[in-house]
CSV table of C-alpha atoms in Angstrom, one decimal:
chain,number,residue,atom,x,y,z
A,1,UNK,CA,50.3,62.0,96.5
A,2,UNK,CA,51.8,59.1,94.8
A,3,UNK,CA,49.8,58.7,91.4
A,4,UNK,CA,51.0,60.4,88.9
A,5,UNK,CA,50.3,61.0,85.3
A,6,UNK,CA,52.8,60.9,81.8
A,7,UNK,CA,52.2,64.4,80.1
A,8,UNK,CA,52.7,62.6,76.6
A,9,UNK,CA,49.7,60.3,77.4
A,10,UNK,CA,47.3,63.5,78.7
A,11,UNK,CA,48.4,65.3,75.2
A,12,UNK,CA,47.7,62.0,73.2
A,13,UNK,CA,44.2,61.7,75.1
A,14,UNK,CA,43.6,65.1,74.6
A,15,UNK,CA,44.0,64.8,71.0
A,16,UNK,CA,41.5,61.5,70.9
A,17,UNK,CA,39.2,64.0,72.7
A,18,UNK,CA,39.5,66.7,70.0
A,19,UNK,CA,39.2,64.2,67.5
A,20,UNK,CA,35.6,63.2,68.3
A,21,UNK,CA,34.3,66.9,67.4
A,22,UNK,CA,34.7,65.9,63.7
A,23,UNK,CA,32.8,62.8,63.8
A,24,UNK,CA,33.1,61.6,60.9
A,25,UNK,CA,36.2,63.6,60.3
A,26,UNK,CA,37.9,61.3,62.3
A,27,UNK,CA,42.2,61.9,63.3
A,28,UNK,CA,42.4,65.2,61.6
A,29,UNK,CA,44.9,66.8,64.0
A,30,UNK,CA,46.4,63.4,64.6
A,31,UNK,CA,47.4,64.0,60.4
A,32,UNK,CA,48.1,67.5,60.8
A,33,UNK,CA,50.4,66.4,63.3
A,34,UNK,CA,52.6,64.0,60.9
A,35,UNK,CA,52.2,66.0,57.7
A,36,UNK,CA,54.1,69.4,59.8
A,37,UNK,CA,56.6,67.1,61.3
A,38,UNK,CA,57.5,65.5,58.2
A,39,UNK,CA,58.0,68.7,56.8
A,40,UNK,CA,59.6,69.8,59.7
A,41,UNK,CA,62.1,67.3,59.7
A,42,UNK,CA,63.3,68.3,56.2
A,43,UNK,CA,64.1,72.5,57.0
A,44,UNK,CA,66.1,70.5,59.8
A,45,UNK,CA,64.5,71.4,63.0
A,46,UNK,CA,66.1,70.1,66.6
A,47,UNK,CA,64.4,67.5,68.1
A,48,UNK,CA,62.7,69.2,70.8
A,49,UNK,CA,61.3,71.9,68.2
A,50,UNK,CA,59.8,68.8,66.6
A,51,UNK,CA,58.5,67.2,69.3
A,52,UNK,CA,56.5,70.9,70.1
A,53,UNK,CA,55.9,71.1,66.7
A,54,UNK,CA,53.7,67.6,66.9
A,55,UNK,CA,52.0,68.8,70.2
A,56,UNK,CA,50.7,71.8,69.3
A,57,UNK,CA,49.4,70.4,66.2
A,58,UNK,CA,48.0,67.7,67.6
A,59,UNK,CA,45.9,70.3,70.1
A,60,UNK,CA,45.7,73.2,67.3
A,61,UNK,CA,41.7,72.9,67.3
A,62,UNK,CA,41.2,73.3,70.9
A,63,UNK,CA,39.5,75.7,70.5
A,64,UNK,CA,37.0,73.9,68.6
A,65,UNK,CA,34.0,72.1,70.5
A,66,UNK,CA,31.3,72.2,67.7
A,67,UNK,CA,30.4,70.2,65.2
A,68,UNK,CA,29.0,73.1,63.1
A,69,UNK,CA,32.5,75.0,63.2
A,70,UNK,CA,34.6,71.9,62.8
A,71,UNK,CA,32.4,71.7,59.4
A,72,UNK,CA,33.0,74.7,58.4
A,73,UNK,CA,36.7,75.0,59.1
A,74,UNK,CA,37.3,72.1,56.9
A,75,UNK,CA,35.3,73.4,53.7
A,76,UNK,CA,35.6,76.9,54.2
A,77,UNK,CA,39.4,78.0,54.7
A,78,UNK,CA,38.3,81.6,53.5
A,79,UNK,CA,36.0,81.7,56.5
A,80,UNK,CA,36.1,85.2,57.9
A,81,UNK,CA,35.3,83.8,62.1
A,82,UNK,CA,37.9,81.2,61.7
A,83,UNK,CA,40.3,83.1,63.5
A,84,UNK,CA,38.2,82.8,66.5
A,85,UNK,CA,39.2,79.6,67.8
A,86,UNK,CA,43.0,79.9,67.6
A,87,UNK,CA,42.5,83.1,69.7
A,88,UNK,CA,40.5,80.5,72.0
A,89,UNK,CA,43.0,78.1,72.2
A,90,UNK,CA,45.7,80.4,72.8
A,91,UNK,CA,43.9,81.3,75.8
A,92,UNK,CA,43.2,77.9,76.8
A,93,UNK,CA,46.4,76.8,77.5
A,94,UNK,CA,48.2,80.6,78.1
A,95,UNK,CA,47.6,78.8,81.8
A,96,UNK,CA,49.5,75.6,81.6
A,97,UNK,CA,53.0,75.6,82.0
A,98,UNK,CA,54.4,73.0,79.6
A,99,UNK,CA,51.6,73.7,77.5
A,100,UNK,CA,51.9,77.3,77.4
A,101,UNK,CA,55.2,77.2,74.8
A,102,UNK,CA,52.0,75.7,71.9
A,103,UNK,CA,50.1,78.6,72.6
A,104,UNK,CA,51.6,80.9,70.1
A,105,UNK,CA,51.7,78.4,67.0
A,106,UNK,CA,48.0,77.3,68.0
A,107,UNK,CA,47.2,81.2,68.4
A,108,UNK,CA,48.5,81.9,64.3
A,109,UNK,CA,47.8,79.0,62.6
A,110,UNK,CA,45.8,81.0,60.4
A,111,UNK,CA,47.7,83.6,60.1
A,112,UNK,CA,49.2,84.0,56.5
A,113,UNK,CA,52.8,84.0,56.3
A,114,UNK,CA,52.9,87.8,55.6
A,115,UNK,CA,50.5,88.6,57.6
A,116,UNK,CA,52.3,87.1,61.2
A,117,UNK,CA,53.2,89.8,63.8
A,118,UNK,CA,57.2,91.7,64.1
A,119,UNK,CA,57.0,90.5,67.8
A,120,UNK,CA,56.9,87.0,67.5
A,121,UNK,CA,59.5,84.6,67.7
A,122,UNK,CA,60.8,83.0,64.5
A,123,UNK,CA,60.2,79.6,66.0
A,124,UNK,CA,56.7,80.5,66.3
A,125,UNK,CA,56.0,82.0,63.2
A,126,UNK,CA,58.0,78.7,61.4
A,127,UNK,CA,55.5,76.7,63.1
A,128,UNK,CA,52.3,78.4,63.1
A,129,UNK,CA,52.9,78.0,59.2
A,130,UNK,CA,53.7,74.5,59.3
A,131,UNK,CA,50.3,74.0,61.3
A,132,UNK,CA,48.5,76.3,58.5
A,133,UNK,CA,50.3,74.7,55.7
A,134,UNK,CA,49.3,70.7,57.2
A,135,UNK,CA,45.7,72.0,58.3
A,136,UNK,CA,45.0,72.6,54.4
A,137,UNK,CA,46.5,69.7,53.1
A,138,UNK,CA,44.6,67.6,55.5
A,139,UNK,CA,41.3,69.5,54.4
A,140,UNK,CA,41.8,68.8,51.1
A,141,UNK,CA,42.0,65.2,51.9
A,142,UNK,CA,39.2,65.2,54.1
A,143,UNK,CA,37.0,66.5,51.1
A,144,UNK,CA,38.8,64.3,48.1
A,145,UNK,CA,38.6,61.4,50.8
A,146,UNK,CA,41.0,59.6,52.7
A,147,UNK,CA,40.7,56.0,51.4
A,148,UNK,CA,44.2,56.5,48.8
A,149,UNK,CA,45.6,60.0,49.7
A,150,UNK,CA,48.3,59.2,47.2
A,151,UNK,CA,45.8,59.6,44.5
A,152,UNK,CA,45.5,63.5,45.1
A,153,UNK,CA,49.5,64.0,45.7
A,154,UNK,CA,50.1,65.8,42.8
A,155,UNK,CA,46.7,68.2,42.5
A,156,UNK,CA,47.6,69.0,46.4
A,157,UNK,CA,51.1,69.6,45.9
A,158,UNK,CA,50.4,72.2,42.8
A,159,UNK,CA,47.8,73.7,45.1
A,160,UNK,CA,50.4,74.1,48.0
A,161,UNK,CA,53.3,75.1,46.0
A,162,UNK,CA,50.8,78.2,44.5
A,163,UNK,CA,50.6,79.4,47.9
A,164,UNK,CA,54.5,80.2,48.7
A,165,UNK,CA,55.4,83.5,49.3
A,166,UNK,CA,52.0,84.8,50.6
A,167,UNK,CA,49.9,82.4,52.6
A,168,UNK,CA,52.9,80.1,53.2
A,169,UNK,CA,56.4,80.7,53.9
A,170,UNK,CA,58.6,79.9,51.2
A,171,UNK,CA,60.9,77.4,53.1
A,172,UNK,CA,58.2,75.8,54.9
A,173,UNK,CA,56.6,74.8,50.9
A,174,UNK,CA,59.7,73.5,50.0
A,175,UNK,CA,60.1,71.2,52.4
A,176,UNK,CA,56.4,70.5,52.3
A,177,UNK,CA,57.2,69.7,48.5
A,178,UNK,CA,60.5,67.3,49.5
A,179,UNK,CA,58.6,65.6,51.8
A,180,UNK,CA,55.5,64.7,50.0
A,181,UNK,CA,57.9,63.4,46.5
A,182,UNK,CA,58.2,60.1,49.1
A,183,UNK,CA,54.9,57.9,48.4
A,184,UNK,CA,54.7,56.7,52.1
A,185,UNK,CA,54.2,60.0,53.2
A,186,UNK,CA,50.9,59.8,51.5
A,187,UNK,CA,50.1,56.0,52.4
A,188,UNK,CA,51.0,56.8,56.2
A,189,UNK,CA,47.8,59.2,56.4
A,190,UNK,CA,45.5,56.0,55.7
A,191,UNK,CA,43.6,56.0,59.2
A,192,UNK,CA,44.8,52.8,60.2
A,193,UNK,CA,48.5,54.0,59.9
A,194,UNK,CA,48.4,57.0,61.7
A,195,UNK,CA,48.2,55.8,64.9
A,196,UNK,CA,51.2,53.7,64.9
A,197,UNK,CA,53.1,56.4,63.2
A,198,UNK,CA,52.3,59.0,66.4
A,199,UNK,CA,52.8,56.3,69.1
A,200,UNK,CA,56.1,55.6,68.0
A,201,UNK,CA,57.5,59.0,68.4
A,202,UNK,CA,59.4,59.2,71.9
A,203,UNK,CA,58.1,63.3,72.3
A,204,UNK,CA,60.9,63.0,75.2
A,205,UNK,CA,60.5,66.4,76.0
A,206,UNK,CA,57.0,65.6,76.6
A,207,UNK,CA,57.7,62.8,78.9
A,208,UNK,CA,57.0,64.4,81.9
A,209,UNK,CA,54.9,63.1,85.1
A,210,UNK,CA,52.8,65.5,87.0
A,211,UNK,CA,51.0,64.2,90.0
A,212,UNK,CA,47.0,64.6,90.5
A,213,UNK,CA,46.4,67.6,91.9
A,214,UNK,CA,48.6,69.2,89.1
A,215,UNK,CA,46.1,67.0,86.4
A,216,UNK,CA,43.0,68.4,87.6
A,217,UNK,CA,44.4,71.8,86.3
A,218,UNK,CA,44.4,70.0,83.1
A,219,UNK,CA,41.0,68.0,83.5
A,220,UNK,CA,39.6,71.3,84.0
A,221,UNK,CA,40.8,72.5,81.1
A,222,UNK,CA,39.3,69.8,79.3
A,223,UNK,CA,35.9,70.5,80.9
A,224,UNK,CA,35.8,74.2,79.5
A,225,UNK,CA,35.8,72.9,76.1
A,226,UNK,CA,33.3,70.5,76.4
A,227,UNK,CA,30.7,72.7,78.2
A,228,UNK,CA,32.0,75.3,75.3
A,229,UNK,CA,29.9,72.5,73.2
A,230,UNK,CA,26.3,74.2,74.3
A,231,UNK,CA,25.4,77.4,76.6
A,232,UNK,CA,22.6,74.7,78.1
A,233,UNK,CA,25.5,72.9,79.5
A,234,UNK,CA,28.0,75.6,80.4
A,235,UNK,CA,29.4,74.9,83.6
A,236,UNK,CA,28.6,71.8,83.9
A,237,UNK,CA,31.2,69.2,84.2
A,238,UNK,CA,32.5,72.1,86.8
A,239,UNK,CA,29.4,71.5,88.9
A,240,UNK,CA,29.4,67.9,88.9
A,241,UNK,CA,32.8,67.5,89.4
A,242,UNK,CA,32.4,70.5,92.8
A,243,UNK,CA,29.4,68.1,93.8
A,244,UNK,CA,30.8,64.6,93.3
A,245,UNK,CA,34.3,66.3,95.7
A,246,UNK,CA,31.6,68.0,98.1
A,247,UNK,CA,29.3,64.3,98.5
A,248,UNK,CA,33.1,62.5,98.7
A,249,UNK,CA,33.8,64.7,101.8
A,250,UNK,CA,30.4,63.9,103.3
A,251,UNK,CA,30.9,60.3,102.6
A,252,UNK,CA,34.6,60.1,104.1
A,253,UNK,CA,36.2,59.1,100.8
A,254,UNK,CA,40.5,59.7,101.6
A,255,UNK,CA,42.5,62.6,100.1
A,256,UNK,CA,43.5,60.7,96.9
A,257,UNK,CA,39.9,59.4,96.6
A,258,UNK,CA,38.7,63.4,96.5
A,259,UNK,CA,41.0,64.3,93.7
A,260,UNK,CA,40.1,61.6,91.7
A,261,UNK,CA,36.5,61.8,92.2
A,262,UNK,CA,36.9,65.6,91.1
A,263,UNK,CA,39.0,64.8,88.0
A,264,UNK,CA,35.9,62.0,87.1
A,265,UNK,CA,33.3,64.7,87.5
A,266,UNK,CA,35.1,67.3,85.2
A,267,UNK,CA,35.9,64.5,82.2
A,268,UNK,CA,32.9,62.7,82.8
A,269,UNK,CA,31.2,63.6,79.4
A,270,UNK,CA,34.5,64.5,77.2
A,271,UNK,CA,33.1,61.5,74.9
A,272,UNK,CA,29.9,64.4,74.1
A,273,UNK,CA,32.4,65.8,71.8
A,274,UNK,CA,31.1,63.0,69.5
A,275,UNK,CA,27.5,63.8,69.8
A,276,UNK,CA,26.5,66.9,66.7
A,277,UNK,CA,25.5,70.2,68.0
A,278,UNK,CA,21.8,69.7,66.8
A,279,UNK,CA,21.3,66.9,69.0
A,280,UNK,CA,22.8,68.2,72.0
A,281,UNK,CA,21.0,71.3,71.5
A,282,UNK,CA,18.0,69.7,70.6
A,283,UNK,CA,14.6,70.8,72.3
A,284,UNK,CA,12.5,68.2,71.7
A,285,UNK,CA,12.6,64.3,72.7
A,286,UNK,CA,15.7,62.9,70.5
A,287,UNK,CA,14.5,59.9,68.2
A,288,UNK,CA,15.6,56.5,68.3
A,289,UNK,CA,18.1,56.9,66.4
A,290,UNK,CA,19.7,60.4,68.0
A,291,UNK,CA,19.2,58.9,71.3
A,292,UNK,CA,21.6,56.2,69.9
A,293,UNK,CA,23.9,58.6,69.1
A,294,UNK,CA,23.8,60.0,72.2
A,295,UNK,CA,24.4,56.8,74.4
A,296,UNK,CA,27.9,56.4,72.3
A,297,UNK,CA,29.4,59.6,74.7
A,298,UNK,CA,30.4,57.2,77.9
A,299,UNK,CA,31.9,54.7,76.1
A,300,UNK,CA,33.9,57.6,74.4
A,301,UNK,CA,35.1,58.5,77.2
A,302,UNK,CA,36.0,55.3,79.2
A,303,UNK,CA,38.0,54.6,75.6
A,304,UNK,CA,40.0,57.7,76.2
A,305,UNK,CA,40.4,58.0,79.6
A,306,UNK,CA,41.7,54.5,80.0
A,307,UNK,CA,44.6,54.6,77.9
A,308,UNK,CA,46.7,57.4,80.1
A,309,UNK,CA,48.6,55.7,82.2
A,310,UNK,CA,47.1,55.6,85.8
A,311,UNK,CA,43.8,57.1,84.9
A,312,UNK,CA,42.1,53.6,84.4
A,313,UNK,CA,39.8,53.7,88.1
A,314,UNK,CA,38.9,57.1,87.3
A,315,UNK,CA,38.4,55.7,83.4
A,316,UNK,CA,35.8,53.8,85.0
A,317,UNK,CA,34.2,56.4,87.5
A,318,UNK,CA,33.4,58.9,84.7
A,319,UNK,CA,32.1,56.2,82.3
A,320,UNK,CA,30.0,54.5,84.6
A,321,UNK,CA,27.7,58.0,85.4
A,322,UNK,CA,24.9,56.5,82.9
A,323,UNK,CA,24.9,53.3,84.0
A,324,UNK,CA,22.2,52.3,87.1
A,325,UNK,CA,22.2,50.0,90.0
A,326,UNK,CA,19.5,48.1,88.0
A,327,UNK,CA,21.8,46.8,85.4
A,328,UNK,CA,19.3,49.2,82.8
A,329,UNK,CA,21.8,51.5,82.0
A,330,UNK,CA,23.8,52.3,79.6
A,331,UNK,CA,26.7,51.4,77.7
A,332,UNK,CA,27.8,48.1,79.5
A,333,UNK,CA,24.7,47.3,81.5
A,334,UNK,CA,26.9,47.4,85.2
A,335,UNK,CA,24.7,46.6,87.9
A,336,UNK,CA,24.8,47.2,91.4
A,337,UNK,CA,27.9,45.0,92.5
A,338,UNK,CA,30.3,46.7,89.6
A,339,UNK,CA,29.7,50.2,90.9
A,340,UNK,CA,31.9,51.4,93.2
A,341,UNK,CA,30.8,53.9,95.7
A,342,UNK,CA,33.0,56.9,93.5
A,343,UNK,CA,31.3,55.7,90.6
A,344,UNK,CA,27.8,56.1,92.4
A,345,UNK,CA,28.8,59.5,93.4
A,346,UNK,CA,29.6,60.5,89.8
A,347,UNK,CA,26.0,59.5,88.9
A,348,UNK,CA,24.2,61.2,91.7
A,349,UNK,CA,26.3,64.4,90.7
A,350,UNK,CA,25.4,64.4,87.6
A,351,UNK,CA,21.6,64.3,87.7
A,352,UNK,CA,21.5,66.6,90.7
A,353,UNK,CA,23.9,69.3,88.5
A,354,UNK,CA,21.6,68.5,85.4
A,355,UNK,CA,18.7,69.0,87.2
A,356,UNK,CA,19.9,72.6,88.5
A,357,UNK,CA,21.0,73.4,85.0
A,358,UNK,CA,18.4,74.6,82.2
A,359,UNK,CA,18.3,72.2,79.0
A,360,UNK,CA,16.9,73.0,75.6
A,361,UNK,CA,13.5,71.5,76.7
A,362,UNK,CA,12.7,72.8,80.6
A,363,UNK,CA,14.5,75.4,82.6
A,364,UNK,CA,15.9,75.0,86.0
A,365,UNK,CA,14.6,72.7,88.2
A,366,UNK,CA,13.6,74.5,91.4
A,367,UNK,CA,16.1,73.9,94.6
A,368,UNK,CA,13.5,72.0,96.9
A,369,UNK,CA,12.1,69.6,93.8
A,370,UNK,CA,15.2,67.9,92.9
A,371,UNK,CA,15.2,65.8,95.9
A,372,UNK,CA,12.0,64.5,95.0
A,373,UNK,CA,13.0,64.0,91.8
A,374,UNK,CA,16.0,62.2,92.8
A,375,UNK,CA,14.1,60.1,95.1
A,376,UNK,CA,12.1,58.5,91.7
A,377,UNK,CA,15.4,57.3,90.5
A,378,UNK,CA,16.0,55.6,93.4
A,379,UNK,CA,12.7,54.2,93.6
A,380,UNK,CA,13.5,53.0,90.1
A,381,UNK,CA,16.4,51.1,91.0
A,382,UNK,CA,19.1,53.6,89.2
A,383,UNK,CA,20.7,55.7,91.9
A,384,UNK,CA,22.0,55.0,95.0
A,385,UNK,CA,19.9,55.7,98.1
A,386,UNK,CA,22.8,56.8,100.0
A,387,UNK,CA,24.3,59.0,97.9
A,388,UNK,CA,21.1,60.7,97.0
A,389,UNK,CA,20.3,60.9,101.2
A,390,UNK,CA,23.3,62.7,101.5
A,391,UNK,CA,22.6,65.3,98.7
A,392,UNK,CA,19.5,66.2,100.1
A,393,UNK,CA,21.1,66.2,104.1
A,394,UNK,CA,22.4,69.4,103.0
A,395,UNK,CA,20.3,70.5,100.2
A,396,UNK,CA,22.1,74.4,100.1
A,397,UNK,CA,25.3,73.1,100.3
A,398,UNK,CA,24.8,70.5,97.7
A,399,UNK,CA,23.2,73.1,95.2
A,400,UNK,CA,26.1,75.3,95.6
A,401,UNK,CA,28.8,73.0,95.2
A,402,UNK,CA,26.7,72.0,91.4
A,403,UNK,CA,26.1,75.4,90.2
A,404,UNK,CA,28.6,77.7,91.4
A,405,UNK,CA,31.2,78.4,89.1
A,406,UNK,CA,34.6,81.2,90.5
């Protein structure tokens, strides 16, 4: 397998992903990220600890998939379930081996000071509490408003300092405190800032390539937490990505071809992360207006897919699973002659695994209908006749590979 993919670039994607469950909240981690570093960097960390330190908080709301807890995270930090989704995290990556050593800071970055375990290692405790202590500055600006963060310096630095000794480590508030005396530490977490600020940083440690097959372990992962988003769609980037590999095989698509169809079908929807729980979950028609919501997700994801390195074909693959051969889709209005036959695939997939799957409004579609039902889109002019003729050659075979889920 020659196409490989930059480790640094999946973490930065992932954390573009995890950004879009705030909405509105928009580069949260990305700031949690700078504020612990900064901080960091003043109790004199090594490099490599810092360049951990900015990955896990870059990923320490992994756990996270809904709106309605990202809300309540940021303006409720007394929140009694909030401990829930470090334990999730920590599990989510307990896998991974590179991203294994941020389990343990994600996993107690709630954890007051005091309150850490005797087992764990002192750089994990250090940086679990430089997550905590960043997390609740950054909420504080979230709430105040992020359009001059210098303005609240010295009402967030009082708050802060009042929490040393109990909630926050004594050393870690110092440094907090030596860092934040600089103005541009407060004028770098102006949105447009941040981003510069994190691309800059070489995260050498970080810079390590992993071929496909070792990405999908990682593209799975990032399926699990956006079909964590709603029980209706649990599973489902899973299915569509085991149908989109099984139609691939039928169709004679290479070995390359197959993993990347498979990686498509499991990050196909990580831009839903952007769409609030009530519509997803919603069990009535959506309104103009939540529709419109809605049709943002592919565009979310073609916008953070395509910026790792590599991942720009299969960018394109996922994206594309809304739009039709028609030119009626949706978001870039591709017709026929700009979908590739992976692309296609990823839009059969889908439909068939959504079919299969129960949705707020209907349950199940039976096995036998859904070729009848795919038929009308391709009557319509949206799906591919082929494709769809080769889902329904096998029809058990095709069902299995949408819904099964070991």
């Amino acid at each position: 397998m020659t196409l490989q993919i930059d480790l640094k670039s999946a973490v930065l994607a992932l954390s573009d992903a995890l950004d879009l469950v705030g909405v509105n909240d928009f580069q949260h981690g990305k700031r949690v990220a700078m504020i612990a570093r900064k901080s960091a960097f003043l109790l004199g960390l090594p490099e490599e600890r810092l360049d951990n330190l900015v990955c896990a908080s870059l990923l320490h709301d992994i756990g996270v998939s809904s709106t309605v807890m990202h809300r309540r995270l940021v303006h409720d930090s007394e929140w009694d379930e909030r401990d829930a989704h470090c334990e999730r995290g920590h599990e989510l990556l307990q896998p991974f081996a590179h991203l294994s050593l941020l389990a343990n800071a994600i996993r107690y970055h709630h954890t007051p000071w005091g309150e850490l375990p005797s087992g764990l290692s002192e750089a994990d405790a250090v940086d679990s509490n430089l997550i905590l202590l960043a997390d609740r500055v950054d909420s504080v600006l979230l709430r105040e408003g992020l359009e001059n963060p210098l303005l609240h310096r010295e009402a967030i630095c009082a708050e802060i300092e009042a929490m040393a000794g109990h909630l926050l480590a004594p050393e870690v508030v110092s440094a907090f405190l030596g860092a934040a005396a600089n103005e541009a530490f407060w004028i770098a977490l102006v949105p447009r800032h941040v981003h510069f600020y994190l691309s800059e940083l070489p995260l050498a440690n970080w810079r390590v390539t992993i071929e496909f097959p070792q990405f999908r372990h990682v593209a799975r992962l990032v399926s699990s937490i956006v079909d964590a988003k709603s029980h209706f769609t649990a599973s489902h980037s899973l299915g569509v990505a085991q149908l989109s590999r099984h139609l691939g095989e039928r169709m004679g698509l290479h070995a390359d071809a197959l993993v990347q169809v498979e990686i498509a079908g499991l990050m196909h929807d990580v831009g839903k992360l952007c769409v609030p729980d009530e519509i997803v979950d919603k069990p009535f028609p959506l309104t103009p207006v939540e529709f419109s919501v809605m049709e943002r997700h592919s565009f979310e994801t073609y916008q953070i897919l395509r910026h790792i390195p590599g991942m720009e074909t299969v960018a394109e693959w996922a994206a594309f699973h809304h739009e039709t051969l028609n030119g009626r889709g949706y978001p870039f209005r591709h017709k026929a002659e700009r979908l590739s036959l992976e692309a296609r695939i990823v839009a059969v997939a889908d439909v068939f695994q959504a079919l299969a799957q129960a949705r707020p409004y209907r349950g199940p579609q039976p096995t036998e209908v859904i070729p009848r039902i795919l038929d009308m889109f391709v009557a319509n002019g949206a799906l591919d006749p082929e494709v769809v003729a080769v889902a329904g050659e096998d029809l058990q075979a095709s069902w299995l590979a949408a819904t099964q889920t070991i």
